[in-house]
JSON list of C-alpha atoms and ligand atoms in Angstrom, two decimals:
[
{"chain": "A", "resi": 1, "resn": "UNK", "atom": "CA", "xyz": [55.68, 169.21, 35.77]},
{"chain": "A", "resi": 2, "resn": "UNK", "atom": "CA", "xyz": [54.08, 171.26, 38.36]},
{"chain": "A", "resi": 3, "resn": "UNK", "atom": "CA", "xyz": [50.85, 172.28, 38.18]},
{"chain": "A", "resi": 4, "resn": "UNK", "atom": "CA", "xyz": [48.22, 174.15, 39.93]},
{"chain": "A", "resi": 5, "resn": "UNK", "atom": "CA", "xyz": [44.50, 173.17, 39.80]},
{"chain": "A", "resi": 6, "resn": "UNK", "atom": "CA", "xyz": [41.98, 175.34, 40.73]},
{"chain": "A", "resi": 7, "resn": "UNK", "atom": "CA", "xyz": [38.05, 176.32, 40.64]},
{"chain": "A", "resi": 8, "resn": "UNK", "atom": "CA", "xyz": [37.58, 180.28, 40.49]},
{"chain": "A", "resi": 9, "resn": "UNK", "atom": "CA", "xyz": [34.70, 182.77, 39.92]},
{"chain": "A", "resi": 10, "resn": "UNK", "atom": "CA", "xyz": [34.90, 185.72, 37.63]},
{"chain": "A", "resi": 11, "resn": "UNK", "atom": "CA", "xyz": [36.61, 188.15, 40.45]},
{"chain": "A", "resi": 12, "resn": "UNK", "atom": "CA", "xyz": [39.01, 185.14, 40.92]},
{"chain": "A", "resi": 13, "resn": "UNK", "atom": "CA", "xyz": [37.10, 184.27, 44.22]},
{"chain": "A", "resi": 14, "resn": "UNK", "atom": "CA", "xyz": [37.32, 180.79, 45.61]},
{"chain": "A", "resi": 15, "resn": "UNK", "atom": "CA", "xyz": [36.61, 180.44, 49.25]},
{"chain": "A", "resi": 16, "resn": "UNK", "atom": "CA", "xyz": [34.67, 182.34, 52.11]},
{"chain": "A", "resi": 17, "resn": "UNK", "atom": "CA", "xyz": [34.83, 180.58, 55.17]},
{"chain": "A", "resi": 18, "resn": "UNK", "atom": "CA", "xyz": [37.06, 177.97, 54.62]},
{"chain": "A", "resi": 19, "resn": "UNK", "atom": "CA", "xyz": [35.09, 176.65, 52.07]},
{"chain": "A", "resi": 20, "resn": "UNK", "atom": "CA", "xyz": [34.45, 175.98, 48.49]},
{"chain": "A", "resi": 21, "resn": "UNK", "atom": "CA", "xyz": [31.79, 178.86, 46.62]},
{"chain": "A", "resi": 22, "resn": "UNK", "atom": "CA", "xyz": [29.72, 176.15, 44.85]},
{"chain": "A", "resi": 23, "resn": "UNK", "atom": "CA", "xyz": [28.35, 172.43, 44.40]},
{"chain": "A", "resi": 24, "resn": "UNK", "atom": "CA", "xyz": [29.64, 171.47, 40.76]},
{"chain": "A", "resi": 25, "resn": "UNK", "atom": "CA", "xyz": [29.88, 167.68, 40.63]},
{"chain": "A", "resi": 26, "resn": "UNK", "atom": "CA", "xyz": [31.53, 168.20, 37.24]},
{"chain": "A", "resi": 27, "resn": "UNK", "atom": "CA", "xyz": [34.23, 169.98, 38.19]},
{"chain": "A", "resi": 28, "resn": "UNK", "atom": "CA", "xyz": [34.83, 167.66, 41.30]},
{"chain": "A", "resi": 29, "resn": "UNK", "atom": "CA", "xyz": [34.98, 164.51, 38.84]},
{"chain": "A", "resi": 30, "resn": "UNK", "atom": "CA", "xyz": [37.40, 166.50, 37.20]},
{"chain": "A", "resi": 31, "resn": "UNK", "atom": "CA", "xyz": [39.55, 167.27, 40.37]},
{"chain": "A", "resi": 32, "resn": "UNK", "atom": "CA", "xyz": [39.56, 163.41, 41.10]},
{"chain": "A", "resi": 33, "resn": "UNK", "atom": "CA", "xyz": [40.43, 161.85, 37.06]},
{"chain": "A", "resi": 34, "resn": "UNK", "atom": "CA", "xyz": [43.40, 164.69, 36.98]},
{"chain": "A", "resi": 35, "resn": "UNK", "atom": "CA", "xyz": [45.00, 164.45, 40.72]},
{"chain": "A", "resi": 36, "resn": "UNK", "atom": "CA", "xyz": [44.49, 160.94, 41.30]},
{"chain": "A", "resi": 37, "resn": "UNK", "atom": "CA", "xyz": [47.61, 158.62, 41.42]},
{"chain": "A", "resi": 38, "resn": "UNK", "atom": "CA", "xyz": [49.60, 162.10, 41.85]},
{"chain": "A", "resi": 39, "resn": "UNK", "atom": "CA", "xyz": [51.09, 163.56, 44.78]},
{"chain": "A", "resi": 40, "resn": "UNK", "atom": "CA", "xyz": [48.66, 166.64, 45.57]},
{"chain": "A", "resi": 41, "resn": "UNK", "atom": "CA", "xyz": [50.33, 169.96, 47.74]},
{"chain": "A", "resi": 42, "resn": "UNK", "atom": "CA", "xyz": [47.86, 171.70, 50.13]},
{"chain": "A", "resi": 43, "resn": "UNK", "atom": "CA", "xyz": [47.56, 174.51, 52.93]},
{"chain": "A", "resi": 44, "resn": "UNK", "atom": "CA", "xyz": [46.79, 173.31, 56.22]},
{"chain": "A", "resi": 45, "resn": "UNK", "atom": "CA", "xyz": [43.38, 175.31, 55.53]},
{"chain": "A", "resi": 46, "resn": "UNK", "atom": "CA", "xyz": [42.44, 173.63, 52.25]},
{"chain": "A", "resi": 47, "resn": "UNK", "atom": "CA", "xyz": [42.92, 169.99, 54.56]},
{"chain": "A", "resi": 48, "resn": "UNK", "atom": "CA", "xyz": [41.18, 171.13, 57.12]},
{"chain": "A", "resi": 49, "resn": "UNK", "atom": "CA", "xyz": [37.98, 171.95, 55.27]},
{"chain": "A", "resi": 50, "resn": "UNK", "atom": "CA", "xyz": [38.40, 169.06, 52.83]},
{"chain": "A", "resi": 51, "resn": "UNK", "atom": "CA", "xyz": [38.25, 167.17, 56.50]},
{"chain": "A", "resi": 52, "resn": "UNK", "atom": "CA", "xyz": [39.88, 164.03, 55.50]},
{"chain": "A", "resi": 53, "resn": "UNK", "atom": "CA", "xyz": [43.25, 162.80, 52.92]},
{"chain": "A", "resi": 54, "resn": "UNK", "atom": "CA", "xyz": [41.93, 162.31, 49.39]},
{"chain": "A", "resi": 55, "resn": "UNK", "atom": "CA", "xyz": [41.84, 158.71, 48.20]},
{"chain": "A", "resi": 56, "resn": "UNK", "atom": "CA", "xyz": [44.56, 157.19, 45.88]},
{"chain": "A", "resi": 57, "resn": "UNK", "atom": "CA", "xyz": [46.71, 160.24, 46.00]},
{"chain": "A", "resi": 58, "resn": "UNK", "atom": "CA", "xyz": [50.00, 161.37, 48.64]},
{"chain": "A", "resi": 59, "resn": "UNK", "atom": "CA", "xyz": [48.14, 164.30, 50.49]},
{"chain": "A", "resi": 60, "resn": "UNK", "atom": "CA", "xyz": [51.27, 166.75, 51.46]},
{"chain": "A", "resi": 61, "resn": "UNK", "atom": "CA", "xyz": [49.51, 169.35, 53.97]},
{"chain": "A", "resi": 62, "resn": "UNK", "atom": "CA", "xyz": [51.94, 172.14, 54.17]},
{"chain": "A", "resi": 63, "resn": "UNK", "atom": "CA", "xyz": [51.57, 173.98, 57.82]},
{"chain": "A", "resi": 64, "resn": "UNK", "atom": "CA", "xyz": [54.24, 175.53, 60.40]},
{"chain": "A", "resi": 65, "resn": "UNK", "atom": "CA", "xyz": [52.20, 173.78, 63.33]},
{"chain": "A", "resi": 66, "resn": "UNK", "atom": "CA", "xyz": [54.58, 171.51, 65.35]},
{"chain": "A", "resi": 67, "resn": "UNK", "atom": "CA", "xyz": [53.49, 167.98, 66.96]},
{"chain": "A", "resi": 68, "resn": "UNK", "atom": "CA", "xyz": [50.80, 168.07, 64.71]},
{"chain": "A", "resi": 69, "resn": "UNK", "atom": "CA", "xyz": [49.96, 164.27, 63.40]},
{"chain": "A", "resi": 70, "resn": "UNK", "atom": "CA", "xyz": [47.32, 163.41, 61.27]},
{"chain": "A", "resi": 71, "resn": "UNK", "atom": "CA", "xyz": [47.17, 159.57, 59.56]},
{"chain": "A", "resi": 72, "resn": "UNK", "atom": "CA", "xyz": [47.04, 159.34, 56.03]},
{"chain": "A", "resi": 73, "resn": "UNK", "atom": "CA", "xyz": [48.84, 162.68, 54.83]},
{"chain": "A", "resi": 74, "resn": "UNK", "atom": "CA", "xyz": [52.22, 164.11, 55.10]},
{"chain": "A", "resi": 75, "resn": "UNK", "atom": "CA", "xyz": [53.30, 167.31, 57.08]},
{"chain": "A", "resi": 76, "resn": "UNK", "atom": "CA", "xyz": [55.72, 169.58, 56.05]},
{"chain": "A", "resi": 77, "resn": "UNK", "atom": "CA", "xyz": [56.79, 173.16, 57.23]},
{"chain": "A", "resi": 78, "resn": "UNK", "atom": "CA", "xyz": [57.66, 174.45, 53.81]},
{"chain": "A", "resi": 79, "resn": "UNK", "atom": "CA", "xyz": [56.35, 175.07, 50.30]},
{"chain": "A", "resi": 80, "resn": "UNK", "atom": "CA", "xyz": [59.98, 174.44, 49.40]},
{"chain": "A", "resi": 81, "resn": "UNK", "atom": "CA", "xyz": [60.02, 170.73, 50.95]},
{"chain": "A", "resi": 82, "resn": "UNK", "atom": "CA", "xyz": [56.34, 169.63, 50.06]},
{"chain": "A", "resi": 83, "resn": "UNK", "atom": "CA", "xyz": [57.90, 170.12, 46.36]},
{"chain": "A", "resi": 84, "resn": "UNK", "atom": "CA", "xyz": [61.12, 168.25, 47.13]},
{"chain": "A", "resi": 85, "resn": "UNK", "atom": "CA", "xyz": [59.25, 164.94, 48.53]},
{"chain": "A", "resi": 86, "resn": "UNK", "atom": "CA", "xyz": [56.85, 165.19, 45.78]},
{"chain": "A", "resi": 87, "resn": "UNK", "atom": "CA", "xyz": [58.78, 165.01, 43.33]},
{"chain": "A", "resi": 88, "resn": "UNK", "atom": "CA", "xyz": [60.67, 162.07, 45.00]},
{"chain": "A", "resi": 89, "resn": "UNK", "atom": "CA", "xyz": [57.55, 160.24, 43.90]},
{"chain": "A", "resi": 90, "resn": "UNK", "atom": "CA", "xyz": [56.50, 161.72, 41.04]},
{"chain": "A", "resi": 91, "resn": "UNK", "atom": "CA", "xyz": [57.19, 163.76, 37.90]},
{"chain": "A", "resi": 92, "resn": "UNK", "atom": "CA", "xyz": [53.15, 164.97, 37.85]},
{"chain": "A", "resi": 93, "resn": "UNK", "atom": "CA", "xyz": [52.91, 167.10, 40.99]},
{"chain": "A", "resi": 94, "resn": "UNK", "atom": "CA", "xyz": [49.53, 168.96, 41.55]},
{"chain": "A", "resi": 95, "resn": "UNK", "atom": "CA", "xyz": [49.01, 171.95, 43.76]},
{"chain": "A", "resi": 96, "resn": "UNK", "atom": "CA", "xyz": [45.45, 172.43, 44.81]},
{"chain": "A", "resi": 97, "resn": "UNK", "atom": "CA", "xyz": [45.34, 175.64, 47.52]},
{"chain": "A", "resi": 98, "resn": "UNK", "atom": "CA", "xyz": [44.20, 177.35, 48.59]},
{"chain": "A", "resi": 99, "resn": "UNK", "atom": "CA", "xyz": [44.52, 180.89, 47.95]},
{"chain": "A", "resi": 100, "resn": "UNK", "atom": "CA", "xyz": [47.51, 181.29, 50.72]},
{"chain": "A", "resi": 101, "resn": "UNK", "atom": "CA", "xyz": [49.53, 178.25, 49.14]},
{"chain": "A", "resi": 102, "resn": "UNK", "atom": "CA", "xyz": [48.36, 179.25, 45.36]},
{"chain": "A", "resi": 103, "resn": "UNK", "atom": "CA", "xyz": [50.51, 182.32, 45.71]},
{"chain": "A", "resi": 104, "resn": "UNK", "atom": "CA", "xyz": [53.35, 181.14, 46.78]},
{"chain": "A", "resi": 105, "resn": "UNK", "atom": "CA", "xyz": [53.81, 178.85, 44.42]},
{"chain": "A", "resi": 106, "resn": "UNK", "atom": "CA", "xyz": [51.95, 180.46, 41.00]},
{"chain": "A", "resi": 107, "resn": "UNK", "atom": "CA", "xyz": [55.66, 181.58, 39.85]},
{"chain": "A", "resi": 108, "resn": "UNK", "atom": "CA", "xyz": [56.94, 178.06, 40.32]},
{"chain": "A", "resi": 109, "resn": "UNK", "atom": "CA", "xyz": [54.55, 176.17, 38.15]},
{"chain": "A", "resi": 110, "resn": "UNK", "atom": "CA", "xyz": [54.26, 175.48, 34.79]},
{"chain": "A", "resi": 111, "resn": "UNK", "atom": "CA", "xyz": [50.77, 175.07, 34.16]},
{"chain": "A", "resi": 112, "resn": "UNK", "atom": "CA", "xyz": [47.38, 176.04, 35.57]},
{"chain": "A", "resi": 113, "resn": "UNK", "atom": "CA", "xyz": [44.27, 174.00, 35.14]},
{"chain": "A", "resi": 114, "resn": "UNK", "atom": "CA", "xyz": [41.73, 176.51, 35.88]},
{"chain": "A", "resi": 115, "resn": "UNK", "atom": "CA", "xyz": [38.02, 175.99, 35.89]},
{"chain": "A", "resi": 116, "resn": "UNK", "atom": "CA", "xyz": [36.17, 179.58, 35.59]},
{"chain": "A", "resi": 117, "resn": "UNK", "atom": "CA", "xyz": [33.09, 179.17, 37.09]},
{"chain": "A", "resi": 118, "resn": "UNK", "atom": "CA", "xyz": [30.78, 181.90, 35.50]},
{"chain": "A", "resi": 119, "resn": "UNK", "atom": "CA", "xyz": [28.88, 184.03, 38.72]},
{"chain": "A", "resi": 120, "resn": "UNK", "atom": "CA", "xyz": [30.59, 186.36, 40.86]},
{"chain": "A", "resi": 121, "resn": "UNK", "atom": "CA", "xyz": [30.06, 185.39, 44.55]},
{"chain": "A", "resi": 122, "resn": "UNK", "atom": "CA", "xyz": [31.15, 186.94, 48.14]},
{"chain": "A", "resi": 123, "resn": "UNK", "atom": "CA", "xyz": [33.97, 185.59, 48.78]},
{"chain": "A", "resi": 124, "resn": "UNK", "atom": "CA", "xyz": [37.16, 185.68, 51.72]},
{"chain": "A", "resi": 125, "resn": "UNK", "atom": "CA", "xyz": [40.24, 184.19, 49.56]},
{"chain": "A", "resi": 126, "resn": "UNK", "atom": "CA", "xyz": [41.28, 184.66, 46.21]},
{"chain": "A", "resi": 127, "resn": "UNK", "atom": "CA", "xyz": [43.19, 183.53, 43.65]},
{"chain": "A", "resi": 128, "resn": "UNK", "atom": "CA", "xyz": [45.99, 185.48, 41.83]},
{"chain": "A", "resi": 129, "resn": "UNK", "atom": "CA", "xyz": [46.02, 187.30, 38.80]},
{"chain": "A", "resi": 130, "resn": "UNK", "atom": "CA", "xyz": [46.64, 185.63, 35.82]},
{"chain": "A", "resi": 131, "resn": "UNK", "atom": "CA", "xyz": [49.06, 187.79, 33.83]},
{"chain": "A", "resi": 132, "resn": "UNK", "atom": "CA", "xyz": [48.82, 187.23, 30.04]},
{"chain": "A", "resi": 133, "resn": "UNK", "atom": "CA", "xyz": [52.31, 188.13, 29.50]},
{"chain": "A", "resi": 134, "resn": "UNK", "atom": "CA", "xyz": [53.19, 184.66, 31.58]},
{"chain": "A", "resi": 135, "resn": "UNK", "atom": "CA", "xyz": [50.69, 182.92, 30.65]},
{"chain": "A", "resi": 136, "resn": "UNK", "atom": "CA", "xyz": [49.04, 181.44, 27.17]},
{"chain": "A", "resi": 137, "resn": "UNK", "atom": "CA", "xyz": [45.32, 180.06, 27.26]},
{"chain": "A", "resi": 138, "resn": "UNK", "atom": "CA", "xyz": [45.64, 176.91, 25.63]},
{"chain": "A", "resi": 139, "resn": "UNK", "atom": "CA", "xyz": [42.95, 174.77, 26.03]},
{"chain": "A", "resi": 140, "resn": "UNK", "atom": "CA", "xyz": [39.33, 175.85, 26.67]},
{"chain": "A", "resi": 141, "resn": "UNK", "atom": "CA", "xyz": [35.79, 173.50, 26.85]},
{"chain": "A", "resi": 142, "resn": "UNK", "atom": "CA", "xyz": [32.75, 175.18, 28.30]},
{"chain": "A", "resi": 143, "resn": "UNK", "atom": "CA", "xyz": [29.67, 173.72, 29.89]},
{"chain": "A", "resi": 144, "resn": "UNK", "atom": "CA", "xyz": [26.10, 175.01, 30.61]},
{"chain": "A", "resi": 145, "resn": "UNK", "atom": "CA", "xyz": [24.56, 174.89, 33.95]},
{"chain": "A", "resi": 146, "resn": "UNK", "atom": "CA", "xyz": [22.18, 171.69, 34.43]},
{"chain": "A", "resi": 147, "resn": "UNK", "atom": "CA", "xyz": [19.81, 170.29, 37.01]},
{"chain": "A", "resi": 148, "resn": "UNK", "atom": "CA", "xyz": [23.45, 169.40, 39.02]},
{"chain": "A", "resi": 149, "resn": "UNK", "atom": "CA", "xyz": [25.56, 171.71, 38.18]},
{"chain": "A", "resi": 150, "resn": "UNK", "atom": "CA", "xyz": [24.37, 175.25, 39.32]},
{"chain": "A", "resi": 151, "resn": "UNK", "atom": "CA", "xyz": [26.59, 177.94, 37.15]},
{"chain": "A", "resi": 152, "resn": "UNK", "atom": "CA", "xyz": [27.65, 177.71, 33.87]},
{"chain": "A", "resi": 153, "resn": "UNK", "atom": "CA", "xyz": [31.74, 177.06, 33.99]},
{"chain": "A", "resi": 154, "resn": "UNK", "atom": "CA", "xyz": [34.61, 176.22, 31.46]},
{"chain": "A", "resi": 155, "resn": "UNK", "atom": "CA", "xyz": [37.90, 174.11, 32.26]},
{"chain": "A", "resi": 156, "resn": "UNK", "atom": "CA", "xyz": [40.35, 176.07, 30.95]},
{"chain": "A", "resi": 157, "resn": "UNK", "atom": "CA", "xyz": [44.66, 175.01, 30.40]},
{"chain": "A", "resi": 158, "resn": "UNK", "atom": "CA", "xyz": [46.92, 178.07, 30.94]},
{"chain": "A", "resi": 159, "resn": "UNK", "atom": "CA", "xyz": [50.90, 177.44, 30.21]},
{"chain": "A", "resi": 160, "resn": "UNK", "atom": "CA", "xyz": [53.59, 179.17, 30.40]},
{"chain": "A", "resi": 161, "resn": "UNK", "atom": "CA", "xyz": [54.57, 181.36, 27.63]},
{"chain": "A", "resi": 162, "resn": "UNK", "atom": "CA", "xyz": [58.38, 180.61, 27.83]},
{"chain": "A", "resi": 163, "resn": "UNK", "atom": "CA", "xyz": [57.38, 176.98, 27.88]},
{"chain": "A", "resi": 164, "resn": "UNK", "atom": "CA", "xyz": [55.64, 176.53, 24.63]},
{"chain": "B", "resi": 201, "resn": "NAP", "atom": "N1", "xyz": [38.21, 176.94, 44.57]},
{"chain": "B", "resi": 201, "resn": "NAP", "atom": "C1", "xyz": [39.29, 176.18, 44.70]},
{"chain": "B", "resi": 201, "resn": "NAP", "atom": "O1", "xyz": [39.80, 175.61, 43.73]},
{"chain": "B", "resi": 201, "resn": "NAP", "atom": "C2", "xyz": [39.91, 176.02, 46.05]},
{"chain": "B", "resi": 201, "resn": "NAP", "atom": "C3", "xyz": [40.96, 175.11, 46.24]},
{"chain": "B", "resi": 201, "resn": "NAP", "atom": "C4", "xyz": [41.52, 175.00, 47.51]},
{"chain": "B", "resi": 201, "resn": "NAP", "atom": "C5", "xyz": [41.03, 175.76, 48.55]},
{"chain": "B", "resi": 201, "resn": "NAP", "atom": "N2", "xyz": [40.01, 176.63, 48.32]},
{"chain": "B", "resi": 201, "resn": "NAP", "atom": "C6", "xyz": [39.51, 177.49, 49.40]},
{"chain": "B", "resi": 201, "resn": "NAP", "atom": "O2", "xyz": [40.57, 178.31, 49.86]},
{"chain": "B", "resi": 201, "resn": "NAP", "atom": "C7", "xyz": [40.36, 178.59, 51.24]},
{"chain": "B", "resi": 201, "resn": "NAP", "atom": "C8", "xyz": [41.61, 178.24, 52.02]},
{"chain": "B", "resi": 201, "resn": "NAP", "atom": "O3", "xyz": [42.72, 178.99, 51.53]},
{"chain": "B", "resi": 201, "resn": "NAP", "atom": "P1", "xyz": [43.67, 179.83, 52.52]},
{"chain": "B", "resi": 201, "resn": "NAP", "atom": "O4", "xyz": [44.48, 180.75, 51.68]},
{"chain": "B", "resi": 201, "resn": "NAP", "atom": "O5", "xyz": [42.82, 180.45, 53.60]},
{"chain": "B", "resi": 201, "resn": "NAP", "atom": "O6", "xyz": [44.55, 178.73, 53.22]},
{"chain": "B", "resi": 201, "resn": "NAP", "atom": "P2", "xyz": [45.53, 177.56, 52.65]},
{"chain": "B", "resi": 201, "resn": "NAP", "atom": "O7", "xyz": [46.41, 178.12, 51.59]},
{"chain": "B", "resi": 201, "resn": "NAP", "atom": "O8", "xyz": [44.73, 176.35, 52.34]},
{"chain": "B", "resi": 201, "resn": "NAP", "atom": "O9", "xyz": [46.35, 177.21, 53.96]},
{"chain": "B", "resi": 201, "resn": "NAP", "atom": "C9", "xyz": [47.09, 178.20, 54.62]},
{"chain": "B", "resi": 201, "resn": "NAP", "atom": "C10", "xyz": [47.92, 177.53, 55.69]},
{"chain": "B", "resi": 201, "resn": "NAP", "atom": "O10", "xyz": [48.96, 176.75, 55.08]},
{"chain": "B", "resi": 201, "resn": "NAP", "atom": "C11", "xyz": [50.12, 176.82, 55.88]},
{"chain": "B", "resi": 201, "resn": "NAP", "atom": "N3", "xyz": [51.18, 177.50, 55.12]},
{"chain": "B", "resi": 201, "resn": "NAP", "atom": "C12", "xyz": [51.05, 178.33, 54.07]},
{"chain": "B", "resi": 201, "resn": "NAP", "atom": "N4", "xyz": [52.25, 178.72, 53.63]},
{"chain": "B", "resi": 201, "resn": "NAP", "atom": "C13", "xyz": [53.17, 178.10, 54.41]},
{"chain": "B", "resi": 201, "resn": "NAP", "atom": "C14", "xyz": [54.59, 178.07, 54.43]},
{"chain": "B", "resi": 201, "resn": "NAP", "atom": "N5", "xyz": [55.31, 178.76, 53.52]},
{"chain": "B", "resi": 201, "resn": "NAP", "atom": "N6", "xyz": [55.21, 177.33, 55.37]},
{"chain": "B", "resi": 201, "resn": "NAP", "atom": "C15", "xyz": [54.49, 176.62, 56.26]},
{"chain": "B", "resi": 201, "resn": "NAP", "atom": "N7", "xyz": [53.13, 176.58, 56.29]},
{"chain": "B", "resi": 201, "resn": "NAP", "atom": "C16", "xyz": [52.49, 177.32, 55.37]},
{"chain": "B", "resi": 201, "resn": "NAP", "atom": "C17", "xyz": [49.77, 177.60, 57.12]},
{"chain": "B", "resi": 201, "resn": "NAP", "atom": "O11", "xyz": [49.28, 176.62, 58.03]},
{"chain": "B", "resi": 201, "resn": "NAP", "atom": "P3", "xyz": [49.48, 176.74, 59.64]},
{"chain": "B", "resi": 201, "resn": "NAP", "atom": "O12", "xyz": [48.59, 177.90, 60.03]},
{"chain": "B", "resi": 201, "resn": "NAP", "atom": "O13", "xyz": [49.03, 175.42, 60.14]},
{"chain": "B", "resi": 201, "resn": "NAP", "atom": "O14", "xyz": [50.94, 177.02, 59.86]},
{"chain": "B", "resi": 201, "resn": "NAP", "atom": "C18", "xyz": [48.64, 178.50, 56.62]},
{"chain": "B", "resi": 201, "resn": "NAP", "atom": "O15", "xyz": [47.81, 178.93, 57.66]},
{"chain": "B", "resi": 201, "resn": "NAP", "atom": "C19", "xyz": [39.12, 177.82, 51.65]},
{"chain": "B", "resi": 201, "resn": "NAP", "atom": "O16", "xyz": [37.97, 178.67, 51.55]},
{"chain": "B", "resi": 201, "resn": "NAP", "atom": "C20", "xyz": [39.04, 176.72, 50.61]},
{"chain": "B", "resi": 201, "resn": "NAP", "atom": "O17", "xyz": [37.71, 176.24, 50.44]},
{"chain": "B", "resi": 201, "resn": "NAP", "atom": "C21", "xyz": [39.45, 176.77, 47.11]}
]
């Protein structure tokens, strides 16, 4: 099972300058209970502005940068081969950007664990469109906005339709 997590506004924005759009500690708790103890696939970008490797998880940084060494994650020079070692160790792999990485591999997953965050914000990277022909909504729980959490948003389970 492959599967892409991601946070995205309503214009599918969810960066600008190498960064995230928003402070939702929500949303992050959720990042952490569904990635950890899973291999997780990322851009060199994403790494680079999360700044470190992400506890309790395999970090696999995808980049085409040679003699590049980092401790605590694994490089690779292909989409293709950060899927083949993940899923050497295990059968939950999650993808988690950014918008470079979530396009190259939105036809090879099978689900999509999207939180809509409800604002529309400037923004530099983007996530693809979700085509309703591929994909069924299949899960859906909404939350208001609250002294931490500044925008309303809803975690949302896509799947694909050929799947079900
Ligand atoms: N809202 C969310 O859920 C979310 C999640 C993640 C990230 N983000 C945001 O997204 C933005 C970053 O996304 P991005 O699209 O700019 O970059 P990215 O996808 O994180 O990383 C792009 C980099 O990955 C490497 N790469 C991509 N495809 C490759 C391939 N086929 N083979 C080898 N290397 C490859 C390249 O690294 P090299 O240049 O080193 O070769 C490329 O420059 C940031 O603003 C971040 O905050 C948002």
């Amino acid at each position: 099972m492959i599967t892409i997590v991601v946070a995205m506004g309503l214009d599918n924005e969810i960066g600008a300058d190498n960064q995230l759009l928003w402070h939702l500690p929500k949303d992050l708790k959720y990042f952490k209970e569904t990635t950890t103890n899973h291999p997780i696939i990322m851009g060199r970008k994403t790494y680079e502005s999360i700044g470190k490797p992400l506890p309790n998880r395999t970090n696999i940084v995808v980049s085409k940068r040679k003699d590049w060494f980092e401790e605590g994650i694994l490089i690779v020079g292909s989409v293709k081969e950060a899927i083949k070692f993940a899923k050497k160790i295990d059968e939950e792999i999650f993808i988690i950007g950014g918008g470079n990485i979530y396009e190259q591999t939105m036809d090879l997953c099978d689900k999509l664990q999207v939180t809509l965050v409800k604002t529309n914000l400037k923004a530099d990277v983007f996530f693809p469109k979700i085509s309703m022909k591929i994909w069924n909504k299949t899960e859906e729980i909404c939350y208001e906005k609250d002294e931490k959490n500044e925008f309303d948003f809803c975690f949302q389970t896509y799947e694909r339709k050929e799947a079900l």
